[in-house]
């Protein structure tokens, strides 16, 4: 594999010699039939990565490490903030359990291409179910374990799974929520009928098994082990629904080969992690970060992955980092805000093994990142992601000797290999606008969108020319090729014809010491078309009137009086999606 000396050389090669670049990256993966072509246009106008090469993702994530001598290394370490249970599995144990569960799925009639819906909390068994699907070529569809019946029913109708897997309960904080009623409601509401359900019994709340429909997860694990099935690179590995921040949830389809190559490359290039390192993402496995960096990327790279049920627990995160000598922590700005609120001793974030911290998923204000740097006394960097892309579009690259002092950087980084962002300004002389990505997208991004039992070209994401993928995010690109994010396109506020993004205003508000979190939305204004209104969660009890005045003054001073932020509403919390992103639209109706 080529060791890239500079960012420019690496990114330049990925754009100018994409075939050579990606075939080199593909050497990180063990193929049955190695690729000779990297990218090939598809008949439907989209493109395939490593067409006709064959591999098995589960084999690459599990078996090859056992064969390579890592059998006794911990593959997954799990901790439940709800039940305080913990569990670790070595690569060898994982291989046995996954191979057995694959046999169990086969015994229920699951074949290559069949969908398997997994509605479980973040647990080792969730990863086992995902990997078992990958092993036999079934397509896993992991949905958030806390969905209500009707929402789960809609997902069942969307992907028509042969089998549905649930845990007997999930947890909201320490309270057990039994799954049986949710599953019952989902199946009663869905038009489609799965052939079987698998229940993982949890001690806190076992579920009665319905004869003829339900099967016990652990019993199925005892089935005769199944060898990995070799698949074509472009065969689908999974479907994952978008969180719905950009409209109705869509089923994003990921392939096998491109996904494995992109994730393995990203671990080395972006996260600076390799065999033996310990990677900890606080994300639920039901979200894209959980898929990519809770399960696939760390396992493809021979790392130990720490996963956690029930997030937003600073003490547990710190304890897990210390106990398992975590090298890389990947979390969200919301989690870091919580750490800031809960931390009493400024030195408690310092951990000798922790090398770097990554945040993504929502806007992170510079004040927060600066606080995190002094807390961890390590580089803390922000990077930009979408469910659709599966890995970061822009990042900072710890696998390349970087000339820039990354500890000071607050932007979302420079484009990852193969990504070519372009700004589409709303007026020709503006530096900001929607960020679009030139096609083809690099490996690991969406292979299509799921609809009517097949995957299709993601038409809704293409611009009029059909040459660019629309991110629906706004931003700008500076002279150093760093991308600056201004938020979703529909979060842009137009005050008397002048555009300002809510994020630009939020950045100023968040720097006020009395502010824990904030969100800015546009409301109609008779005179100016729109005006900004800020919602602020205070960090402590305060004199709202005087803080409001100070915030308005700071915004006037930093951005100009024309912005006219005069209305600041203090609230206890901001509405968020299940994955923790602020839903500004809900503020508008509140
Ligand atoms: P999702 O697909 O649910 O993960 O949401 C993706 C969206 O989250 C992006 O399109 C952005 O709007 C937002 N997002 C992700 N990462 C960042 C980041 N580092 N800074 C600001 N917004 C982000």
Coordinates of C-alpha atoms and ligand atoms in Angstrom, one line a residue:
X1 CA 0.0 0.0 0.0
X2 CA 1.3 3.4 -0.9
X3 CA 2.3 5.5 2.1
X4 CA 1.1 9.0 1.3
X5 CA 3.6 11.7 2.3
X6 CA 1.2 14.6 1.9
X7 CA -2.5 15.3 1.7
X8 CA -2.1 16.8 -1.7
X9 CA -0.4 13.7 -3.1
X10 CA -3.0 11.4 -1.7
X11 CA -6.1 13.4 -2.7
X12 CA -4.6 14.3 -6.1
X13 CA -3.9 10.6 -6.9
X14 CA -7.5 9.6 -5.9
X15 CA -8.9 12.2 -8.3
X16 CA -6.3 12.0 -11.2
X17 CA -5.5 8.3 -11.2
X18 CA -8.6 6.8 -9.5
X19 CA -8.1 3.3 -10.9
X20 CA -4.6 3.0 -9.6
X21 CA -5.5 4.7 -6.3
X22 CA -8.4 2.5 -5.5
X23 CA -6.8 -0.8 -6.7
X24 CA -4.0 0.0 -4.4
X25 CA -6.5 0.7 -1.5
X26 CA -8.2 -2.6 -2.4
X27 CA -5.1 -4.5 -1.3
X28 CA -6.2 -3.9 2.3
X29 CA -8.9 -6.5 1.7
X30 CA -8.7 -10.2 1.2
X31 CA -10.5 -11.1 -2.0
X32 CA -11.4 -14.5 -3.4
X33 CA -11.1 -13.0 -6.9
X34 CA -9.1 -9.8 -6.7
X35 CA -10.3 -6.7 -8.6
X36 CA -8.8 -5.7 -11.9
X37 CA -11.1 -2.7 -12.4
X38 CA -11.9 -0.2 -9.7
X39 CA -14.9 1.8 -11.0
X40 CA -17.3 0.9 -13.8
X41 CA -20.5 2.7 -14.9
X42 CA -23.7 0.8 -14.5
X43 CA -26.3 0.4 -17.1
X44 CA -28.7 2.5 -15.0
X45 CA -26.2 5.4 -14.9
X46 CA -24.8 4.9 -11.4
X47 CA -21.5 3.1 -10.9
X48 CA -20.1 -0.1 -9.4
X49 CA -16.9 -0.5 -7.4
X50 CA -14.6 -3.4 -8.1
X51 CA -17.1 -5.1 -10.4
X52 CA -16.9 -8.9 -10.6
X53 CA -14.3 -9.1 -7.8
X54 CA -15.5 -11.5 -5.1
X55 CA -15.1 -11.4 -1.3
X56 CA -17.0 -11.9 1.9
X57 CA -17.1 -8.9 4.3
X58 CA -17.6 -11.1 7.3
X59 CA -14.6 -13.2 6.4
X60 CA -12.5 -10.0 6.2
X61 CA -13.9 -8.7 9.5
X62 CA -13.5 -11.9 11.5
X63 CA -12.1 -15.1 10.0
X64 CA -9.0 -13.7 8.4
X65 CA -7.9 -12.2 11.7
X66 CA -8.2 -15.6 13.4
X67 CA -6.2 -17.1 10.6
X68 CA -3.7 -14.3 10.9
X69 CA -3.0 -14.9 14.6
X70 CA -5.3 -12.4 16.3
X71 CA -7.8 -15.1 17.5
X72 CA -7.2 -14.3 21.2
X73 CA -7.5 -10.5 20.8
X74 CA -10.8 -8.9 21.9
X75 CA -12.8 -8.1 18.9
X76 CA -15.8 -6.5 20.6
X77 CA -16.2 -5.1 24.1
X78 CA -19.7 -4.1 25.2
X79 CA -21.0 -2.2 28.2
X80 CA -24.6 -1.4 29.0
X81 CA -25.2 1.9 30.8
X82 CA -28.7 0.6 31.6
X83 CA -27.9 -2.8 33.2
X84 CA -24.2 -2.3 34.0
X85 CA -23.6 -5.7 32.2
X86 CA -20.4 -6.1 30.3
X87 CA -19.3 -8.7 27.7
X88 CA -16.2 -9.2 25.6
X89 CA -15.6 -11.6 22.7
X90 CA -12.3 -12.5 21.1
X91 CA -12.0 -12.8 17.4
X92 CA -12.0 -16.6 17.8
X93 CA -15.2 -16.5 19.9
X94 CA -16.8 -14.1 17.5
X95 CA -16.0 -16.4 14.6
X96 CA -17.7 -19.3 16.3
X97 CA -20.8 -17.4 17.3
X98 CA -21.2 -15.7 14.0
X99 CA -20.7 -18.9 12.0
X100 CA -23.3 -20.7 14.3
X101 CA -25.8 -17.9 14.0
X102 CA -25.4 -17.9 10.3
X103 CA -26.3 -21.6 10.4
X104 CA -29.4 -20.6 12.5
X105 CA -30.5 -18.1 9.9
X106 CA -30.0 -20.7 7.1
X107 CA -32.1 -23.1 9.1
X108 CA -34.9 -20.5 8.9
X109 CA -34.6 -20.4 5.2
X110 CA -32.6 -17.1 4.9
X111 CA -30.7 -17.1 1.6
X112 CA -28.4 -14.7 -0.3
X113 CA -30.3 -11.4 -1.1
X114 CA -33.0 -11.9 1.6
X115 CA -33.4 -9.0 3.9
X116 CA -33.1 -9.6 7.7
X117 CA -34.5 -6.8 9.9
X118 CA -32.6 -6.3 13.2
X119 CA -34.3 -4.0 15.7
X120 CA -32.0 -4.4 18.7
X121 CA -30.2 -2.1 21.1
X122 CA -26.4 -1.8 20.8
X123 CA -25.2 -5.2 21.9
X124 CA -22.7 -7.8 20.9
X125 CA -25.5 -9.9 19.6
X126 CA -26.5 -7.1 17.3
X127 CA -23.1 -7.2 15.7
X128 CA -23.2 -11.0 15.5
X129 CA -26.6 -10.8 13.7
X130 CA -25.1 -8.2 11.2
X131 CA -22.0 -10.2 10.6
X132 CA -24.0 -13.5 10.2
X133 CA -26.1 -11.8 7.5
X134 CA -22.9 -10.7 5.8
X135 CA -21.5 -14.2 6.0
X136 CA -24.4 -15.8 4.1
X137 CA -25.1 -12.9 1.7
X138 CA -28.3 -11.8 3.4
X139 CA -28.9 -8.0 3.5
X140 CA -29.2 -6.7 7.1
X141 CA -31.5 -3.8 7.9
X142 CA -30.6 -2.6 11.3
X143 CA -33.2 -0.2 12.7
X144 CA -33.0 1.8 16.0
X145 CA -34.0 -0.6 18.8
X146 CA -36.3 1.9 20.5
X147 CA -38.7 2.5 17.6
X148 CA -42.4 2.3 18.4
X149 CA -44.6 -0.3 16.7
X150 CA -46.0 1.7 13.8
X151 CA -42.5 3.0 12.8
X152 CA -41.1 -0.6 13.0
X153 CA -44.1 -1.8 10.9
X154 CA -43.3 0.8 8.2
X155 CA -39.7 -0.4 8.0
X156 CA -40.9 -4.0 7.7
X157 CA -43.2 -3.1 4.8
X158 CA -40.4 -1.2 3.2
X159 CA -37.8 -4.0 3.1
X160 CA -40.0 -7.1 3.4
X161 CA -37.6 -9.1 5.6
X162 CA -37.7 -12.9 5.7
X163 CA -36.8 -12.7 9.4
X164 CA -37.1 -10.0 12.1
X165 CA -34.6 -10.1 15.1
X166 CA -35.4 -8.2 18.3
X167 CA -34.1 -8.3 21.9
X168 CA -36.7 -9.1 24.5
X169 CA -36.4 -5.5 25.8
X170 CA -34.6 -2.3 25.2
X171 CA -33.9 0.4 27.8
X172 CA -34.8 4.0 28.2
X173 CA -32.2 5.0 30.7
X174 CA -32.7 2.3 33.4
X175 CA -36.3 1.4 32.5
X176 CA -36.8 -1.8 30.6
X177 CA -39.2 -1.5 27.6
X178 CA -40.5 -4.9 26.6
X179 CA -40.3 -5.6 22.9
X180 CA -43.1 -8.1 22.6
X181 CA -45.9 -5.5 22.5
X182 CA -43.9 -3.3 20.0
X183 CA -43.3 -6.3 17.7
X184 CA -46.9 -7.3 18.0
X185 CA -48.1 -3.8 17.1
X186 CA -45.6 -3.6 14.2
X187 CA -46.6 -6.9 12.7
X188 CA -50.3 -6.1 13.2
X189 CA -49.9 -2.8 11.3
X190 CA -47.6 -4.1 8.5
X191 CA -49.1 -5.6 5.4
X192 CA -46.1 -7.8 4.9
X193 CA -45.6 -10.9 7.0
X194 CA -42.0 -12.1 7.9
X195 CA -41.5 -15.9 8.0
X196 CA -40.0 -15.9 11.5
X197 CA -38.9 -13.8 14.4
X198 CA -35.8 -14.3 16.5
X199 CA -35.8 -13.1 20.1
X200 CA -32.7 -12.4 22.2
X201 CA -33.7 -13.1 25.8
X202 CA -32.4 -10.5 28.2
X203 CA -32.4 -11.3 31.9
X204 CA -34.1 -8.0 32.8
X205 CA -37.3 -8.8 30.9
X206 CA -37.6 -12.2 29.1
X207 CA -40.3 -12.4 26.5
X208 CA -42.7 -15.3 25.9
X209 CA -41.9 -17.0 22.6
X210 CA -44.8 -17.5 20.2
X211 CA -44.7 -21.1 19.0
X212 CA -44.4 -21.3 15.2
X213 CA -43.2 -17.7 14.9
X214 CA -40.4 -17.0 17.5
X215 CA -37.0 -18.6 17.9
X216 CA -34.4 -18.2 20.6
X217 CA -31.3 -16.2 19.5
X218 CA -28.9 -18.2 21.7
X219 CA -30.3 -21.5 20.6
X220 CA -29.9 -20.6 16.9
X221 CA -26.2 -19.7 17.7
X222 CA -25.7 -23.4 18.5
X223 CA -26.5 -24.4 14.9
X224 CA -24.0 -26.1 12.7
X225 CA -21.4 -23.4 11.6
X226 CA -21.6 -22.0 8.1
X227 CA -18.6 -21.0 6.0
X228 CA -18.5 -17.5 4.4
X229 CA -20.2 -17.3 1.1
X230 CA -18.2 -15.5 -1.6
X231 CA -20.2 -12.6 -3.0
X232 CA -19.7 -10.2 -5.9
X233 CA -18.3 -6.8 -4.7
X234 CA -21.4 -5.0 -5.9
X235 CA -23.8 -7.4 -4.0
X236 CA -25.7 -5.5 -1.3
X237 CA -24.4 -5.8 2.3
X238 CA -27.0 -3.8 4.0
X239 CA -29.8 -1.3 3.9
X240 CA -29.8 1.6 6.4
X241 CA -32.6 4.2 6.6
X242 CA -31.6 7.8 6.8
X243 CA -32.5 9.6 10.0
X244 CA -35.0 11.7 8.3
X245 CA -33.2 15.1 8.9
X246 CA -33.5 15.6 5.2
X247 CA -37.2 14.5 4.7
X248 CA -38.7 11.1 4.8
X249 CA -36.4 8.2 5.7
X250 CA -34.8 6.5 2.7
X251 CA -33.3 3.0 2.6
X252 CA -29.6 3.5 1.6
X253 CA -28.1 0.4 0.1
X254 CA -24.4 -0.3 0.7
X255 CA -22.3 -2.8 -1.4
X256 CA -19.7 -5.3 -0.1
X257 CA -16.5 -4.5 -1.9
X258 CA -16.5 -0.7 -2.1
X259 CA -17.6 -0.5 1.5
X260 CA -14.9 -2.8 2.8
X261 CA -12.1 -0.9 0.9
X262 CA -13.3 2.6 1.9
X263 CA -13.6 1.7 5.6
X264 CA -10.3 -0.1 5.8
X265 CA -8.6 2.8 4.1
X266 CA -10.3 5.3 6.3
X267 CA -9.1 3.6 9.5
X268 CA -5.5 4.0 8.5
X269 CA -5.7 7.4 6.6
X270 CA -8.2 9.3 8.7
X271 CA -8.2 7.8 12.2
X272 CA -4.6 6.6 12.2
X273 CA -5.7 3.2 13.6
X274 CA -4.5 -0.3 12.8
X275 CA -4.3 -3.8 14.1
X276 CA -4.3 -3.9 17.9
X277 CA -5.7 -0.4 18.4
X278 CA -8.9 0.1 20.4
X279 CA -11.6 2.2 18.8
X280 CA -14.6 3.4 20.7
X281 CA -17.6 4.9 19.1
X282 CA -20.5 6.1 21.4
X283 CA -23.0 5.8 18.5
X284 CA -25.9 3.4 18.6
X285 CA -25.3 0.5 16.2
X286 CA -28.6 1.5 14.5
X287 CA -27.0 4.7 13.0
X288 CA -24.4 4.9 10.3
X289 CA -21.5 5.7 12.6
X290 CA -22.4 2.6 14.6
X291 CA -22.5 0.4 11.4
X292 CA -19.2 1.8 10.1
X293 CA -17.1 2.5 13.2
X294 CA -18.8 0.4 15.8
X295 CA -18.7 -2.8 13.7
X296 CA -17.2 -2.9 10.2
X297 CA -14.2 -0.5 10.1
X298 CA -12.5 -1.6 13.4
X299 CA -13.1 -5.3 12.7
X300 CA -11.9 -5.0 9.1
X301 CA -8.7 -3.4 10.5
X302 CA -8.1 -6.0 13.3
X303 CA -8.8 -3.5 16.0
X304 CA -10.8 -3.9 19.2
X305 CA -14.1 -2.1 19.1
X306 CA -15.8 -0.8 22.2
X307 CA -19.5 -0.4 22.0
X308 CA -22.0 0.9 24.5
X309 CA -25.8 0.5 25.1
X310 CA -27.3 3.8 26.1
X311 CA -25.2 6.9 25.4
X312 CA -24.9 10.2 27.1
X313 CA -23.1 9.0 30.1
X314 CA -19.8 10.8 30.6
X315 CA -18.6 8.8 33.6
X316 CA -19.1 5.5 31.7
X317 CA -17.3 6.8 28.6
X318 CA -14.3 7.9 30.6
X319 CA -14.2 4.6 32.6
X320 CA -14.4 2.6 29.3
X321 CA -11.6 4.6 27.8
X322 CA -9.4 4.0 30.8
X323 CA -10.2 0.4 31.3
X324 CA -9.8 -0.7 27.7
X325 CA -6.9 1.6 26.8
X326 CA -8.9 3.3 24.0
X327 CA -6.8 4.9 21.3
X328 CA -9.6 6.7 19.4
X329 CA -12.8 8.0 20.7
X330 CA -15.5 8.9 18.2
X331 CA -18.5 10.8 19.6
X332 CA -20.9 13.7 18.9
X333 CA -21.0 17.4 19.8
X334 CA -24.0 16.7 22.0
X335 CA -22.0 14.2 24.0
X336 CA -19.1 16.6 24.4
X337 CA -21.5 19.3 25.6
X338 CA -22.6 16.9 28.2
X339 CA -19.1 16.2 29.2
X340 CA -18.5 20.0 29.5
X341 CA -21.5 20.3 31.8
X342 CA -20.7 17.3 34.0
X343 CA -16.9 17.6 34.3
X344 CA -15.8 18.8 37.6
X345 CA -12.1 18.3 37.4
X346 CA -10.4 19.7 34.3
X347 CA -7.8 16.9 34.4
X348 CA -10.3 14.0 34.3
X349 CA -10.3 13.9 30.5
X350 CA -6.6 13.2 30.3
X351 CA -6.0 9.6 29.5
X352 CA -2.5 8.3 28.6
X353 CA -3.6 5.9 25.9
X354 CA -6.2 8.1 24.2
X355 CA -4.5 9.5 21.1
X356 CA -7.3 11.5 19.5
X357 CA -10.9 12.3 19.6
X358 CA -13.3 12.7 16.6
X359 CA -16.7 14.3 16.5
X360 CA -19.3 14.3 13.7
X361 CA -23.0 14.3 13.1
X362 CA -24.0 17.9 13.8
X363 CA -22.5 21.3 14.0
X364 CA -19.7 21.6 16.6
X365 CA -19.0 25.2 17.6
X366 CA -15.4 26.2 18.0
X367 CA -15.8 27.1 21.7
X368 CA -16.9 23.5 22.4
X369 CA -14.0 22.0 20.4
X370 CA -11.5 24.2 22.2
X371 CA -12.9 23.2 25.5
X372 CA -12.6 19.5 24.5
X373 CA -9.0 20.0 23.5
X374 CA -8.2 21.4 26.9
X375 CA -10.2 18.6 28.6
X376 CA -8.6 15.7 26.8
X377 CA -5.3 17.5 26.0
X378 CA -5.3 15.7 22.7
X379 CA -6.3 16.6 19.2
X380 CA -10.1 16.8 18.9
X381 CA -11.3 17.1 15.3
X382 CA -14.5 17.5 13.6
X383 CA -15.5 15.7 10.3
X384 CA -18.5 15.7 8.1
X385 CA -20.7 12.7 7.3
X386 CA -23.9 11.5 5.9
X387 CA -25.7 8.2 6.2
X388 CA -25.6 8.2 2.4
X389 CA -21.8 8.4 2.2
X390 CA -21.1 5.8 4.9
X391 CA -17.8 7.4 5.8
X392 CA -16.5 11.0 6.1
X393 CA -16.7 13.3 3.1
X394 CA -14.2 15.7 4.7
X395 CA -11.8 14.9 7.5
X396 CA -8.3 15.4 9.0
X397 CA -5.8 12.8 8.1
X398 CA -3.9 11.3 11.0
X399 CA -2.4 8.6 8.7
X400 CA -0.5 11.3 6.7
X401 CA 2.3 13.5 8.1
X402 CA 0.3 16.8 8.3
X403 CA 1.9 20.1 8.1
X404 CA -1.1 21.9 9.8
X405 CA -1.4 22.0 13.5
X406 CA -4.5 19.8 13.8
X407 CA -5.0 20.7 17.4
X408 CA -6.1 24.1 16.4
X409 CA -8.4 23.3 13.5
X410 CA -12.1 23.9 13.8
X411 CA -13.3 23.3 10.3
X412 CA -14.6 19.9 9.1
X413 CA -11.4 19.2 7.2
X414 CA -10.4 18.6 3.6
X415 CA -12.1 16.2 1.2
X416 CA -11.5 12.5 1.8
X417 CA -10.1 10.5 -1.1
X418 CA -12.3 10.5 -4.2
X419 CA -14.6 13.2 -2.9
X420 CA -14.7 16.3 -5.1
X421 CA -16.9 19.0 -3.4
X422 CA -18.0 22.0 -5.4
X423 CA -20.0 25.0 -4.1
X424 CA -23.1 26.0 -5.9
X425 CA -23.7 29.6 -4.8
X426 CA -27.2 31.1 -4.8
X427 CA -25.8 34.2 -6.4
X428 CA -22.7 34.2 -8.6
X429 CA -20.5 36.4 -6.4
X430 CA -21.2 34.5 -3.1
X431 CA -18.4 32.2 -1.7
X432 CA -21.1 30.1 0.1
X433 CA -23.7 27.8 -1.3
X434 CA -24.9 24.2 -1.4
X435 CA -22.0 21.7 -1.4
X436 CA -22.4 19.2 -4.2
X437 CA -20.1 16.3 -4.9
X438 CA -18.9 15.4 -8.4
X439 CA -19.8 11.9 -9.6
X440 CA -18.8 9.2 -9.3
X441 CA -18.7 9.2 -5.5
X442 CA -15.9 7.1 -4.1
X443 CA -16.3 3.5 -2.8
X444 CA -18.3 3.1 0.4
X445 CA -21.0 5.6 -0.6
X446 CA -24.6 4.6 -1.5
X447 CA -24.9 1.9 -4.1
X448 CA -28.5 3.0 -4.5
X449 CA -31.8 3.7 -2.8
X450 CA -34.1 0.8 -1.8
X451 CA -37.6 0.7 -3.3
X452 CA -40.0 -2.0 -4.4
X453 CA -37.6 -4.9 -3.6
X454 CA -34.7 -3.5 -5.5
X455 CA -32.2 -0.8 -5.4
X456 CA -32.3 2.2 -7.7
X457 CA -30.2 5.2 -8.8
X458 CA -30.6 7.8 -6.1
X459 CA -32.4 10.2 -8.5
X460 CA -33.6 12.6 -5.8
X461 CA -29.9 13.3 -4.9
X462 CA -28.8 14.3 -8.4
X463 CA -28.6 17.9 -9.6
X464 CA -30.1 18.9 -13.0
X465 CA -27.0 18.0 -14.9
X466 CA -26.9 14.5 -13.4
X467 CA -23.2 15.0 -12.8
X468 CA -23.3 16.0 -9.1
X469 CA -24.6 14.5 -5.9
X470 CA -26.5 17.0 -3.8
X471 CA -25.6 16.9 -0.1
X472 CA -28.3 19.5 0.8
X473 CA -25.7 21.0 3.2
X474 CA -24.4 24.6 2.8
X475 CA -20.8 25.7 3.1
X476 CA -17.7 27.1 1.5
X477 CA -14.3 25.9 0.5
X478 CA -11.3 28.0 1.5
X479 CA -7.9 28.6 -0.2
X480 CA -6.4 25.6 1.7
X481 CA -9.2 23.3 0.3
X482 CA -10.7 23.1 3.8
X483 CA -14.5 22.9 3.8
X484 CA -16.5 25.0 6.2
X485 CA -20.1 23.9 7.0
X486 CA -23.0 26.2 7.5
X487 CA -25.7 23.7 8.1
X488 CA -28.5 22.2 6.0
X489 CA -29.7 24.2 3.0
X490 CA -33.1 24.6 4.5
X491 CA -31.6 26.1 7.7
X492 CA -30.5 29.2 5.7
X493 CA -32.2 32.4 6.8
X494 CA -33.0 35.2 4.4
X495 CA -33.1 38.6 6.2
X496 CA -34.2 41.4 3.8
X497 CA -32.7 39.4 0.9
X498 CA -29.4 38.7 2.6
X499 CA -28.6 35.1 3.4
X500 CA -27.2 34.0 6.7
X501 CA -27.1 30.4 8.0
X502 CA -28.4 29.6 11.4
X503 CA -25.1 27.9 12.2
X504 CA -23.2 31.2 11.7
X505 CA -25.4 32.8 14.4
X506 CA -25.3 29.8 16.6
X507 CA -21.5 29.9 16.6
X508 CA -21.6 33.4 18.2
X509 CA -24.3 32.4 20.7
X510 CA -22.5 29.2 21.7
X511 CA -19.4 31.2 22.7
X512 CA -21.4 32.9 25.5
X513 CA -20.4 31.2 28.8
X514 CA -24.1 31.0 30.0
X515 CA -25.1 28.9 26.9
X516 CA -25.1 25.1 27.1
X517 CA -26.7 24.5 23.7
X518 CA -28.6 26.6 21.1
X519 CA -30.4 26.5 17.8
X520 CA -31.4 29.3 15.5
X521 CA -34.5 29.2 13.2
X522 CA -36.1 31.6 10.7
X523 CA -39.6 32.9 11.4
X524 CA -41.6 35.0 8.9
X525 CA -41.2 38.8 9.3
X526 CA -43.5 41.3 7.6
X527 CA -40.9 43.8 6.9
X528 CA -37.7 41.7 6.2
X529 CA -39.2 38.5 4.9
X530 CA -37.5 36.4 7.6
X531 CA -35.9 37.1 11.0
X532 CA -33.8 34.8 13.2
X533 CA -35.1 33.5 16.5
X534 CA -32.7 31.7 18.9
X535 CA -33.6 28.9 21.3
X536 CA -31.1 28.7 24.1
X537 CA -30.6 26.0 26.8
X538 CA -28.8 27.8 29.6
X539 CA -25.8 26.3 31.3
X540 CA -27.0 27.5 34.7
X541 CA -29.7 29.6 36.3
X542 CA -29.4 33.1 34.9
X543 CA -30.9 36.4 34.4
X544 CA -32.6 35.8 31.1
X545 CA -33.2 39.5 30.2
X546 CA -29.6 40.6 30.6
X547 CA -28.1 37.5 28.9
X548 CA -30.5 38.0 26.0
X549 CA -29.3 41.6 25.6
X550 CA -25.6 40.4 25.7
X551 CA -26.2 37.7 23.1
X552 CA -28.0 40.2 20.8
X553 CA -25.1 42.6 21.2
X554 CA -22.5 39.9 20.4
X555 CA -24.4 38.9 17.3
X556 CA -24.7 42.5 16.2
X557 CA -21.0 43.0 16.8
X558 CA -19.8 39.8 15.0
X559 CA -22.2 39.7 12.1
X560 CA -23.8 43.1 11.8
X561 CA -27.0 44.7 13.0
X562 CA -28.8 43.7 9.8
X563 CA -29.1 40.1 11.2
X564 CA -31.4 41.5 13.9
X565 CA -31.4 38.8 16.4
X566 CA -33.7 40.2 19.1
X567 CA -35.7 37.2 20.1
X568 CA -34.1 34.7 22.4
X569 CA -36.2 32.0 23.9
X570 CA -34.8 30.1 26.9
X571 CA -35.8 26.4 27.0
X572 CA -34.9 23.3 29.1
X573 CA -34.0 21.2 26.1
X574 CA -33.9 21.3 22.3
X575 CA -35.9 18.7 20.2
X576 CA -33.6 16.1 18.6
X577 CA -33.9 13.2 16.3
X578 CA -33.4 9.7 17.8
X579 CA -29.7 10.0 16.8
X580 CA -29.3 13.2 18.7
X581 CA -29.5 15.9 15.9
X582 CA -31.3 19.1 16.7
X583 CA -34.6 19.2 14.7
X584 CA -35.0 22.9 14.0
X585 CA -38.2 22.4 12.2
X586 CA -39.9 21.2 15.4
X587 CA -38.9 24.5 17.0
X588 CA -40.8 26.3 14.4
X589 CA -44.1 24.7 15.4
X590 CA -43.5 24.9 19.1
Ligands
LIG1 P1 -27.2 11.7 9.0 O1 -27.3 11.1 7.6 O2 -28.4 11.5 9.8 O3 -25.9 11.2 9.7 O4 -27.1 13.2 8.8 C1 -26.1 13.8 8.0 C2 -26.2 15.3 8.2 O5 -25.6 15.6 9.5 C3 -25.3 16.1 7.2 O6 -25.8 16.2 6.0 C4 -25.0 17.4 8.0 O7 -26.2 18.2 7.8 C5 -25.0 16.9 9.4 N1 -23.6 16.7 9.8 C6 -22.8 15.6 9.8 N2 -21.6 15.8 10.3 C7 -21.5 17.2 10.5 C8 -20.5 18.0 11.0 N3 -19.3 17.6 11.3 N4 -20.8 19.4 11.1 C9 -22.0 19.8 10.8 N5 -23.0 19.1 10.4 C10 -22.8 17.7 10.2

